[in-house]
XYZ file of C-alpha atoms in Angstrom:
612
model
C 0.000 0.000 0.000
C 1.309 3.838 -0.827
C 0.923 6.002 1.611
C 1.341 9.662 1.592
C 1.690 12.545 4.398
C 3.673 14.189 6.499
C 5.591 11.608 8.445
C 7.269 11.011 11.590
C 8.851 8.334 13.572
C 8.850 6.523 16.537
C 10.169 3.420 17.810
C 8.576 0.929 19.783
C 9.759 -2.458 20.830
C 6.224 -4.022 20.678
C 3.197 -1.637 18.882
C -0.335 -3.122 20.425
C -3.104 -2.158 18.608
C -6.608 -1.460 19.875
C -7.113 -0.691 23.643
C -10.010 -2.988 24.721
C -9.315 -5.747 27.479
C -7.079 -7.798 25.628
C -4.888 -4.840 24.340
C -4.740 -2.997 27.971
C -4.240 -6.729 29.334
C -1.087 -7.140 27.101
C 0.338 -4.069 27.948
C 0.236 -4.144 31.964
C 1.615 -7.755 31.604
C 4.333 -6.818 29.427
C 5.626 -3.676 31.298
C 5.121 -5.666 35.029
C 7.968 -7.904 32.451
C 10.182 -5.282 31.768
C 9.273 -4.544 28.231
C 8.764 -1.505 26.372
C 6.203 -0.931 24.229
C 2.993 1.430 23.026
C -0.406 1.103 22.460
C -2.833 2.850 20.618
C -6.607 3.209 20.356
C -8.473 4.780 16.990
C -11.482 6.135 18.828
C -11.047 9.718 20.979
C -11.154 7.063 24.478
C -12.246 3.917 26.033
C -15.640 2.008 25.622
C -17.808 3.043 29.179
C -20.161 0.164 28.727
C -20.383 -2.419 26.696
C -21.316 -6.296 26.583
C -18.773 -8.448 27.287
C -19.203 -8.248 31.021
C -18.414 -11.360 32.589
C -15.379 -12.376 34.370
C -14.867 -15.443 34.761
C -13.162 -16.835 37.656
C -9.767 -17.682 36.115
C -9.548 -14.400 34.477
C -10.107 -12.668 38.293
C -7.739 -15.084 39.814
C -5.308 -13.191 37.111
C -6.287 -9.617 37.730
C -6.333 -10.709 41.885
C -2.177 -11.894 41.244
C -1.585 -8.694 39.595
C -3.255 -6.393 42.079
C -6.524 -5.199 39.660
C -9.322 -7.037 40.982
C -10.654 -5.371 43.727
C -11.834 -2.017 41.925
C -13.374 -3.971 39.145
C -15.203 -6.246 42.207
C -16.370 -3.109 44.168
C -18.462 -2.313 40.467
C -19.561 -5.680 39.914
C -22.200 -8.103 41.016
C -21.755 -12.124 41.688
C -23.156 -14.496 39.850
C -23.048 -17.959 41.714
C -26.030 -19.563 40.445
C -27.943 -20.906 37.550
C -31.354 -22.030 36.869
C -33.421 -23.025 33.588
C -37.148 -22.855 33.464
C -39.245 -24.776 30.718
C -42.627 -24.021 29.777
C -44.449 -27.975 29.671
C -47.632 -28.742 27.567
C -49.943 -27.849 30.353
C -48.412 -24.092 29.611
C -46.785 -24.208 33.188
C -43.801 -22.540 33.835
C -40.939 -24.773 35.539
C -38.159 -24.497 37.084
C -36.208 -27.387 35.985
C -32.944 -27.107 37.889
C -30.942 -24.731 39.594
C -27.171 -25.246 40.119
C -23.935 -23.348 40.900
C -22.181 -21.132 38.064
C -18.619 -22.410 38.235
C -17.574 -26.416 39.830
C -14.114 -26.220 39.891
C -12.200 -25.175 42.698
C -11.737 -21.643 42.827
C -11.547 -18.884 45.334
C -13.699 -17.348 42.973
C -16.547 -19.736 42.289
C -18.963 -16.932 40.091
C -19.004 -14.859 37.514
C -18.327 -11.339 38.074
C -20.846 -9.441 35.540
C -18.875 -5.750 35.440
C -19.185 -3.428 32.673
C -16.469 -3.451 30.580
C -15.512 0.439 30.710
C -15.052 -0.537 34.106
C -12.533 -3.275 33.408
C -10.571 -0.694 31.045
C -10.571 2.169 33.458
C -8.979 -0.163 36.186
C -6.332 -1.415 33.137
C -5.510 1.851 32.046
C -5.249 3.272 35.186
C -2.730 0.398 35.897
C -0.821 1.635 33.110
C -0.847 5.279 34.017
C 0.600 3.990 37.722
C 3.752 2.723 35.740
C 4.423 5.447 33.612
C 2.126 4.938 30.663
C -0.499 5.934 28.477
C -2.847 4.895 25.864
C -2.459 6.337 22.263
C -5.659 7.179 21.767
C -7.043 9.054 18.278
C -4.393 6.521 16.006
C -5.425 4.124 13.406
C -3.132 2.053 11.802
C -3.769 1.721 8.752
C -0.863 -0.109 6.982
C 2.378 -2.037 8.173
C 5.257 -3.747 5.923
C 7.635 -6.779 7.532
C 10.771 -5.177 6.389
C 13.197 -8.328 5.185
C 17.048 -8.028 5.541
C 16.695 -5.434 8.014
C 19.598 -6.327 10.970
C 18.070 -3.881 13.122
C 15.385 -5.178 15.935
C 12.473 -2.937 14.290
C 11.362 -5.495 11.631
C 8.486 -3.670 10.700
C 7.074 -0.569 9.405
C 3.935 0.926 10.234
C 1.641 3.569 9.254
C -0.451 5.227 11.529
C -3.224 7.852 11.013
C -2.978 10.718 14.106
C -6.705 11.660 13.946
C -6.237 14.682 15.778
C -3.515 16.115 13.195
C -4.421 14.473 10.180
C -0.917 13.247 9.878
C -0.089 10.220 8.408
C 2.955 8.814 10.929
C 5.531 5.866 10.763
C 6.215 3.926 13.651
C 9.150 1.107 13.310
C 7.990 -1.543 15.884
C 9.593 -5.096 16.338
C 6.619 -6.802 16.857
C 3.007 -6.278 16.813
C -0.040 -7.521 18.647
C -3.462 -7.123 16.988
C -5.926 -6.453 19.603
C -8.269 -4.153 17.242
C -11.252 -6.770 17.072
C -13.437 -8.234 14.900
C -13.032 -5.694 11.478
C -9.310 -6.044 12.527
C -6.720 -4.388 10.081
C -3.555 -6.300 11.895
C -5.552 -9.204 10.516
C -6.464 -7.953 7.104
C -2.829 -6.704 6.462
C -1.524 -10.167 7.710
C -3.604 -12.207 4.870
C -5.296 -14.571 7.816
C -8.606 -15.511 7.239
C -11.313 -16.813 9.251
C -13.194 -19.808 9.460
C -17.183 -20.023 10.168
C -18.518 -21.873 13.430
C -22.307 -22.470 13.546
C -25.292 -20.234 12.615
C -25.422 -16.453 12.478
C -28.600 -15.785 14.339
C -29.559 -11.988 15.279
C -29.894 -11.454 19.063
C -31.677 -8.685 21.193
C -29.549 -7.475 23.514
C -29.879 -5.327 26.576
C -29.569 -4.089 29.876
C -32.926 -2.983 31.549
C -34.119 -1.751 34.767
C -37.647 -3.772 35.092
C -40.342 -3.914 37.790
C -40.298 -8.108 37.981
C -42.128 -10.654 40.342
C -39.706 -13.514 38.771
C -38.332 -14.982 41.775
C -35.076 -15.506 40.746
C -34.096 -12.273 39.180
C -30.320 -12.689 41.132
C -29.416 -15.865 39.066
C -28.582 -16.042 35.707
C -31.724 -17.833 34.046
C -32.368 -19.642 30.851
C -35.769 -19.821 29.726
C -37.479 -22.269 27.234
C -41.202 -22.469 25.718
C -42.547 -22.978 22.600
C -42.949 -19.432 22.390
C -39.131 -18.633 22.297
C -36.258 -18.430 24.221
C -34.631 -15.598 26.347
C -32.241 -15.326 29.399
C -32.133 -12.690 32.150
C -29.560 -12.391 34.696
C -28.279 -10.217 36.933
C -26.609 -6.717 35.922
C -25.022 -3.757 37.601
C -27.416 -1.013 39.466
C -29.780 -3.438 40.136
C -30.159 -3.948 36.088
C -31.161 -6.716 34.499
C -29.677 -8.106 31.270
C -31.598 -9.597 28.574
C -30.776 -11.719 25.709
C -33.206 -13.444 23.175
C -32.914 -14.545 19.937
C -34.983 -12.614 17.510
C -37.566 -14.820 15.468
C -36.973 -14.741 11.384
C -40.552 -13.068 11.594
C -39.848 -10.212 13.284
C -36.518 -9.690 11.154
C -38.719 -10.272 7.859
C -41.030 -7.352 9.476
C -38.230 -4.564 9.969
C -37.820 -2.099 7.501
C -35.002 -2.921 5.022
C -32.778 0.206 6.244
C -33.290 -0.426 10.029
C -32.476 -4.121 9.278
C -29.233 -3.247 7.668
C -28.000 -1.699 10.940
C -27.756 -4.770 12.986
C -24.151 -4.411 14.632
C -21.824 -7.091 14.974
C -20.254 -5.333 18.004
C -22.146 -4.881 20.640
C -20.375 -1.569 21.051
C -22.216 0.014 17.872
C -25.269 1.072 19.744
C -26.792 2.655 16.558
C -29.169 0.267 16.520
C -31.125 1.777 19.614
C -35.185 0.984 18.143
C -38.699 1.796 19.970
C -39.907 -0.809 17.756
C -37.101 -3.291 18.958
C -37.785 -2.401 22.931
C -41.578 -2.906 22.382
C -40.946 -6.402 20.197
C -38.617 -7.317 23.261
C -40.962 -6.208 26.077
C -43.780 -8.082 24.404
C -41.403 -11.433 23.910
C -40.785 -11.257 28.050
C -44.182 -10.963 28.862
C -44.977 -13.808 26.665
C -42.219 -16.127 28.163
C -42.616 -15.086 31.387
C -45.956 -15.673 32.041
C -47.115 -15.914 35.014
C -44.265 -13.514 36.160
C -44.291 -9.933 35.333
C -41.506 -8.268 33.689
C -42.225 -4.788 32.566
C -39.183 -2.524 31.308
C -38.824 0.932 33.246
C -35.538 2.367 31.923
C -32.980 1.336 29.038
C -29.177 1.757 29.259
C -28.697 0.234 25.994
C -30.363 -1.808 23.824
C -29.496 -3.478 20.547
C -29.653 -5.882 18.012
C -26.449 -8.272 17.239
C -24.951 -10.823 14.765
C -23.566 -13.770 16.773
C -21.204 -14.626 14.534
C -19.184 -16.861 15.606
C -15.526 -16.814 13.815
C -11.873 -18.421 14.511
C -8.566 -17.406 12.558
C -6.746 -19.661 10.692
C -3.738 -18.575 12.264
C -2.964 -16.547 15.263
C 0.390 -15.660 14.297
C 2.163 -14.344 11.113
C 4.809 -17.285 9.701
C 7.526 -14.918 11.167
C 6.289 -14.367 14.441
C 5.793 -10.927 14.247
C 2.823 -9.998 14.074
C 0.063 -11.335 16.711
C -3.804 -11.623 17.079
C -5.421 -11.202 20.015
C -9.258 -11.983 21.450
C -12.009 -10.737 19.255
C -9.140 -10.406 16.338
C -8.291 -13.692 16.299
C -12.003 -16.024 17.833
C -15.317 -14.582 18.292
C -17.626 -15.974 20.898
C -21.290 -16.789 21.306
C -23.012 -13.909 23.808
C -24.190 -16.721 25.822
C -21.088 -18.120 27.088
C -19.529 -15.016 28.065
C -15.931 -15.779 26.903
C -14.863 -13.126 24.602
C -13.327 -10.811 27.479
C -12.153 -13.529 29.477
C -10.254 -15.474 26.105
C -8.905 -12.073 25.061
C -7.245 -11.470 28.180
C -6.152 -14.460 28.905
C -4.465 -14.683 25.295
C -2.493 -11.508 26.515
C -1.416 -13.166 29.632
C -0.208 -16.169 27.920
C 1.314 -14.086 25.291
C 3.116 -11.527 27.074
C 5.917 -12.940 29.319
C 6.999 -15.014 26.641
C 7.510 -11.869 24.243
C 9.187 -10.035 27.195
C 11.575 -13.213 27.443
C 12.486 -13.364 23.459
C 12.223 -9.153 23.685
C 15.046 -8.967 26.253
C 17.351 -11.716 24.656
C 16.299 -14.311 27.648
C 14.969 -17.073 25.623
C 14.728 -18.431 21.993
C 12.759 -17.167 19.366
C 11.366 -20.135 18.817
C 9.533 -20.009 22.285
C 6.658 -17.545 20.779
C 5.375 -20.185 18.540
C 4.146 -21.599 21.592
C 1.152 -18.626 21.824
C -0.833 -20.228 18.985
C -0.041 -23.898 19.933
C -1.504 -23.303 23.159
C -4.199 -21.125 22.925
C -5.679 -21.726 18.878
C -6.613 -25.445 20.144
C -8.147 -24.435 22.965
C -10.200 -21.184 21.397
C -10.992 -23.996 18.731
C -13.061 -26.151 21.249
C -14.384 -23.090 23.376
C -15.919 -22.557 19.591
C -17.802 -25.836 19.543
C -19.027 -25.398 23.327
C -20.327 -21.758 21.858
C -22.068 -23.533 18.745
C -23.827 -26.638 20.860
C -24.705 -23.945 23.908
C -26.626 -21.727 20.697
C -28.556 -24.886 19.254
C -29.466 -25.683 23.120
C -30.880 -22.078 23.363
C -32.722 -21.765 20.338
C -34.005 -25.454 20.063
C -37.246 -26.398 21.352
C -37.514 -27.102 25.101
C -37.373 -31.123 25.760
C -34.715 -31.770 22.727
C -32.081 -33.795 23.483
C -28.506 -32.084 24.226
C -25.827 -33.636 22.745
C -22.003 -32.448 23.755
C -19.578 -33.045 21.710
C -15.586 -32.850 22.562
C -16.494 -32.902 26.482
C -16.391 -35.297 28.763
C -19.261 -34.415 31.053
C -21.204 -30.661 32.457
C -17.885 -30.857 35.171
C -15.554 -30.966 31.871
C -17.632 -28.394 29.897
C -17.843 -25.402 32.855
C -14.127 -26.374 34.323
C -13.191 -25.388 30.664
C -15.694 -22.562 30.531
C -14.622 -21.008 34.055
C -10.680 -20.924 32.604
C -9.822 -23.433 35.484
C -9.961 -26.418 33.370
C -7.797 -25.310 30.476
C -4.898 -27.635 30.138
C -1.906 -26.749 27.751
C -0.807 -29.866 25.603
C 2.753 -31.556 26.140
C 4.903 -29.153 24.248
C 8.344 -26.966 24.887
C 6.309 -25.519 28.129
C 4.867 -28.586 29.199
C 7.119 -31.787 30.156
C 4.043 -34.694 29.526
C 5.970 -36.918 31.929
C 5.141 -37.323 35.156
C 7.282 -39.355 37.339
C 5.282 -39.608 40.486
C 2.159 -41.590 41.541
C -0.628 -38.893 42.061
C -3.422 -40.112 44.129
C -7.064 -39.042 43.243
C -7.838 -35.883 44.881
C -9.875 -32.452 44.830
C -7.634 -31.343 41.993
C -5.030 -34.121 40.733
C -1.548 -32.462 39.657
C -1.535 -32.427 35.881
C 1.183 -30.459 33.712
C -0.373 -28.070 31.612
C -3.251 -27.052 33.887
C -3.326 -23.806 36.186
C -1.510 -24.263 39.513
C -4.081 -25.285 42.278
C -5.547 -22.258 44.731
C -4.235 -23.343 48.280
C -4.332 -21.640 51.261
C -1.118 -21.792 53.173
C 0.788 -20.081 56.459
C 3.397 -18.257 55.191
C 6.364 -18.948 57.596
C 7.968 -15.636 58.506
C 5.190 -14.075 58.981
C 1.934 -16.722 59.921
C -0.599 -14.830 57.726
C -2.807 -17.110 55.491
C -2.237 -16.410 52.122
C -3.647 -17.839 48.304
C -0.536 -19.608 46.737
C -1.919 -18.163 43.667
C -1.609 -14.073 44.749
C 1.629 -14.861 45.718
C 2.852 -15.559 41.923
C 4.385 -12.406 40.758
C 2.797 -11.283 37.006
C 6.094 -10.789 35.703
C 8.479 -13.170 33.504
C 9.844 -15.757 36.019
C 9.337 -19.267 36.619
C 8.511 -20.409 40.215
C 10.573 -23.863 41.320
C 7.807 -25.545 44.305
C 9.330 -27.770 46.421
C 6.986 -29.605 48.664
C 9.061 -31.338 50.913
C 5.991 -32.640 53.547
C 8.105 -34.072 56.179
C 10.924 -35.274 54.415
C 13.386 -32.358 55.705
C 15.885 -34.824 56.916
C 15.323 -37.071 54.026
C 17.583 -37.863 51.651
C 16.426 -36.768 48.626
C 15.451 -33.364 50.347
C 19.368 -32.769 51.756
C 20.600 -33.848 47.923
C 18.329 -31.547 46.310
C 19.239 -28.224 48.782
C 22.460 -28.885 47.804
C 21.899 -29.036 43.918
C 20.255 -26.018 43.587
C 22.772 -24.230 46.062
C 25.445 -25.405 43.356
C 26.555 -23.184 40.462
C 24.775 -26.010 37.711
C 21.240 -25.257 39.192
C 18.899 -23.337 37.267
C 18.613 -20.987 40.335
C 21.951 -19.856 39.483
C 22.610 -20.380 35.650
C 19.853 -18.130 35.198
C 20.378 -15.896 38.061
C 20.917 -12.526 35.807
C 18.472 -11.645 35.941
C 16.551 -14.309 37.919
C 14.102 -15.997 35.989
C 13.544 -19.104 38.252
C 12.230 -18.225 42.144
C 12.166 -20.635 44.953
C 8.997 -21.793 47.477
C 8.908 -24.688 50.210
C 6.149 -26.022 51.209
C 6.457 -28.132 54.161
C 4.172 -29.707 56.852
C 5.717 -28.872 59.578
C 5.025 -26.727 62.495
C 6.158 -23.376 61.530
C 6.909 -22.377 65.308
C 9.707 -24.943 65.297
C 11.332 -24.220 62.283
C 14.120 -20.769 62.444
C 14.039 -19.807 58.718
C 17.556 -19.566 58.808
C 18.026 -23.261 60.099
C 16.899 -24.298 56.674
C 19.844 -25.464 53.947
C 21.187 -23.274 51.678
C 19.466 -21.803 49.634
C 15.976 -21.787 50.894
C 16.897 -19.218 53.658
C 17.458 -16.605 50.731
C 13.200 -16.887 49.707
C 12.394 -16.026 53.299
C 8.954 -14.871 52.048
C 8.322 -17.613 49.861
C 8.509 -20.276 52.600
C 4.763 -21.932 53.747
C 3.549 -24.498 56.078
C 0.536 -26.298 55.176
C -1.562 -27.100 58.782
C -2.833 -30.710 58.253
C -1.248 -31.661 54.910
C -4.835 -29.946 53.113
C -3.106 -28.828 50.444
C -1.328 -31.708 49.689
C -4.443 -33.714 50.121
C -5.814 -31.383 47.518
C -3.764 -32.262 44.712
C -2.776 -35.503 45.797
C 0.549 -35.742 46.774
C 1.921 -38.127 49.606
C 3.462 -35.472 52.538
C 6.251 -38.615 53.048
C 8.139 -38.232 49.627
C 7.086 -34.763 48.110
C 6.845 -33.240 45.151
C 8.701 -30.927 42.991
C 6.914 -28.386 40.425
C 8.087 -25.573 38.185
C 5.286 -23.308 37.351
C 5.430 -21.318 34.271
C 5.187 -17.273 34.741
C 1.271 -17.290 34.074
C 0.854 -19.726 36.646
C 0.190 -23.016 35.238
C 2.238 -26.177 36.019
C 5.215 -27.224 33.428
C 7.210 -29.887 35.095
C 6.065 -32.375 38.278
C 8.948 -34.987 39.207
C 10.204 -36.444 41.994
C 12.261 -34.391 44.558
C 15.631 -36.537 43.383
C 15.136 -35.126 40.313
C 16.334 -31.708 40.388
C 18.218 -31.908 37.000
C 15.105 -32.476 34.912
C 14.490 -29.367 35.554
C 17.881 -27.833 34.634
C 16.896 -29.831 31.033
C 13.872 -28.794 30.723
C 14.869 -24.746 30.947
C 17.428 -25.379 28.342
C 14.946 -26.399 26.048
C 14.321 -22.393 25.352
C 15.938 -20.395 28.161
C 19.135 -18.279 27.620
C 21.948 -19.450 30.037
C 22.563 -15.570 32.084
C 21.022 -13.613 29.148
C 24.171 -14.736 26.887
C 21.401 -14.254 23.944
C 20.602 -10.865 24.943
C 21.630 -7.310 22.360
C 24.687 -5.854 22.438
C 25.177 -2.550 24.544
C 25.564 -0.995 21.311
C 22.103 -2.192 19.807
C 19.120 0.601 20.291
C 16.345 -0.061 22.027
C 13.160 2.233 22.073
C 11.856 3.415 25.687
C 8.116 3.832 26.508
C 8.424 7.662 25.104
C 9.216 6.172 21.395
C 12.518 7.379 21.296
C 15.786 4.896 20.338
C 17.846 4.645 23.767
């Protein structure tokens, strides 16, 4: 593409595109990494409300680690509960079940419904703590991969400054689309997308309502042979609303009105008296006996639930990456777009920051769309069966496929249950016997929530807050009450020694230590313990009873040892005498001391833009 104007430049390590969830989440993981980068945002600022409201509990278990979640929780309501009602041939109304919103084991077991301005606002004000701002008023409207080029700015790219009119080139080394659904990272990049189910049109919208349906508070599906709609539980005492509209009342709209339907449900153009009255006269209907009668609208609109995935999430190079909506567009029902998209940035990031800083192999970003295209891929199907449930007639069958069982289907739904496949980030072997427990140690999945006694100080504390969000790996030993063991006194001394990976990759460190013992904490002086746990002081727990180990099944009289990756999920589990396997394992994509790392004479570009 030619493009003319008035240009200047600016540098950026890593240019992220589009300032929604997914592009605020990449940037507040990367700079907590040490990585410089910028973001922009084509509109003049942030969405203030929006639909994808829903947190689910992995993603707050994420923004909890990292310090964000309690001023999105103080704006939020809980979700903990479910119910769906069927209307039978008598015409009477019935609750069919109720149940709990999330099964897996959680410190978090509901869905947080927040608007997603609010979500931003705490992102970007994260940002702004850290010395950093949003970009807003630039489009990017072109970029060229730049071949030959020695330097670390690979790529070229051409940015519209709305305020000026200037067209501006920025030279960035990598780039993460985060711009959605009509993304231009995407379109530039040549990747296409592929089609998952139908595209029905939906109503959408949050309501304040005078209502005598008893459970208002839960998030309820309702079925009759009238149509389908659920209602749940919004901010401000709102209530949200989402029906599929009938191929009647479509055929009915005027042809110009009908061309508006949005496919974001950001584009609130498509605000319609005649949609609000069709909507209030579909509750009524399905509601019946209850009353439901619509007082106020925040918003209101219609939407296409398409339903997309990208053939690739990466350019061949690995330069250029998608992100959430730009990359996998969910079903409205199963509230995973904001959750996926962030949770893409928080796989995403530390790796980048690695590679970025010359601390581990290039070769380690490929990992992003291993990892998180398969696992998009089946959230895709669970979207497509959960629409045919919804708009199907009540008493059809419901057939899952790819899932084991409901427990498999909401573990992956909640985040808990996603497990990475065996890959360079995830050793498949596991050398131990794990007995069955609450939450059986499996490499790949999310380290397990446990509440432990930290030792210097005897506060309880979630295992998972006390993962930094930054770039390092976190070696667990759980030594139970093996101190005098052994295997215990030969592995203190390995990683005290100059081969372990506490020490070969030491500058900067990149591998922390924890022991977790069951011991009495009272009897133990921290500085009594071998070399080198003493130097973690803070990072030393007792677990009172063995309930933790219980919990994921490990036997307190051997032990375990685990590395955790930097976004918290498991990558190694071996035996205690098997400290080296972990040495290996790091090799496979770590740089021994930051030997890979730039030159002092190679430039780097600072948060500003400008080459240091």
């Amino acid at each position: 593409m030619a493009v003319q104007g008035d240009f200047s430049a600016v540098y950026a390590d890593v240019l992220i595109v589009g300032a929604g969830p997914a592009g605020l989440m990449a940037a507040s993981c990367l700079t907590r990494c040490g990585a410089t980068f910028r973001i922009i945002e084509k509109r003049p600022k942030c969405t203030k409300r929006g639909y994808a409201n829903c947190l689910q509990p992995r993603t707050q278990e994420v923004l909890q680690a990292m310090g964000l979640l309690s001023t999105i929780a103080d704006n939020a309501v809980r979700v903990r509960e479910n119910t769906v009602y069927s209307r039978r041939s008598t015409g009477e109304l019935v609750r069919e079940s109720v149940g709990l919103d999330t099964l897996s084991p959680t410190c978090y077991p509901y869905s947080l419904v927040v608007d997603q301005g609010v979500v931003a606002d705490a992102l970007e004000e994260d940002l702004r703590s850290w010395g950093h701002i949003v970009d807003y008023s630039y489009e990017l409207i072109d970029y060229v991969i730049e071949t030959g080029n020695f330097n670390m700015w690979h790529i070229q790219a051409y940015l519209k400054n709305h305020t000026t009119g200037a067209v501006e080139i920025w030279h960035a080394g990598y780039i993460l689309g985060c711009d959605g659904e009509a993304s231009t990272v995407r379109r530039v990049a040549g990747i296409g997308l592929d089609v998952y189910g139908n595209e029905n049109v939906w109503a959408v919208a949050d309501v304040a309502a005078d209502t005598s349906f008893p459970d208002i508070k839960r998030r309820s599906v309702m079925k009759s042979v009238h149509g389908t709609c659920i209602i749940g539980p919004s901010i401000e005492d709102r209530v949200r609303v989402v029906t599929p509209l009938s191929s009647a009342f479509l055929a009915s709209m005027d042809p110009s009105e009908y061309s508006k339907t949005s496919h974001s449900l950001h584009d609130h153009r498509t605000h319609s008296s005649t949609l609000l009255s069709s909507l209030q006269t579909h509750l009524t209907i399905v509601l019946s006996p209850w009353a439901f009668d619509i007082k106020g609208v925040l918003w209101i609109a219609r939407y296409c639930n398409k339903k997309r995935l990208a053939n690739q999430f990466s350019d061949s190079a690995n330069r250029v990456f998608l992100l959430g909506d730009t990359c996998h567009t969910h079903s409205p029902l199963t509230n995973q777009s904001v959750n996926t998209g962030m949770m893409d940035a928080h796989n995403l990031s530390w790796k980048l920051a690695l590679v970025l800083r010359g601390l581990a192999a290039s070769s380690l970003l490929a990992t992003y769309e291993t990892e998180r295209r398969p696992l998009a891929q089946r959230l895709m199907k669970f979207d497509v069966k959960v629409d045919q449930i919804i708009c199907q007639q009540p008493n059809s069958p419901v057939v899952y496929e790819g899932f084991d069982d409901f427990e498999d289907r909401n573990s992956v739904a909640s985040g808990c249950g996603v497990q990475y496949s065996p890959g360079v980030l995830v050793k498949e072997e596991v050398r131990l016997r794990i007995k069955n427990s609450l939450e059986s140690l499996k490499p790949g999945k999310r380290l397990f929530p446990m509440t432990l006694t930290r030792h210097m100080d005897g506060n309880e504390v979630n295992l998972l807050d006390e993962l930094p969000t930054d770039e390092r790996f976190h070696l667990f030993v759980f030594a139970g009450d093996t101190f005098m063991s052994p295997d215990f006194v030969s592995l203190s001394i390995y990683l005290a020694s100059a081969d372990s990976p506490l020490t070969v990759f030491s500058s900067p460190q990149l591998v922390d230590l924890a022991l977790v013992h069951t011991h009495n904490h009272f009897a133990i002086l921290l500085p009594d313990l071998p070399d080198p746990f003493p130097r973690w002081p803070h990072r030393v727990y007792e677990d009172p009873g063995g309930k933790a180990y219980a919990s994921i099944g490990i036997n307190p009289e051997f032990g375990v040892l685990l590395l955790v990756r930097p976004d918290g999920h498991v990558a190694v589990v071996t035996n205690l005498d098997d400290g080296r396997a972990i040495m290996k394992f790091l090799r496979g994509f770590l740089v021994e001391n930051g030997e890979g790392s730039m030159d002092e004479g190679t430039p780097r570009a600072n948060k500003d833009g400008m080459i240091m």
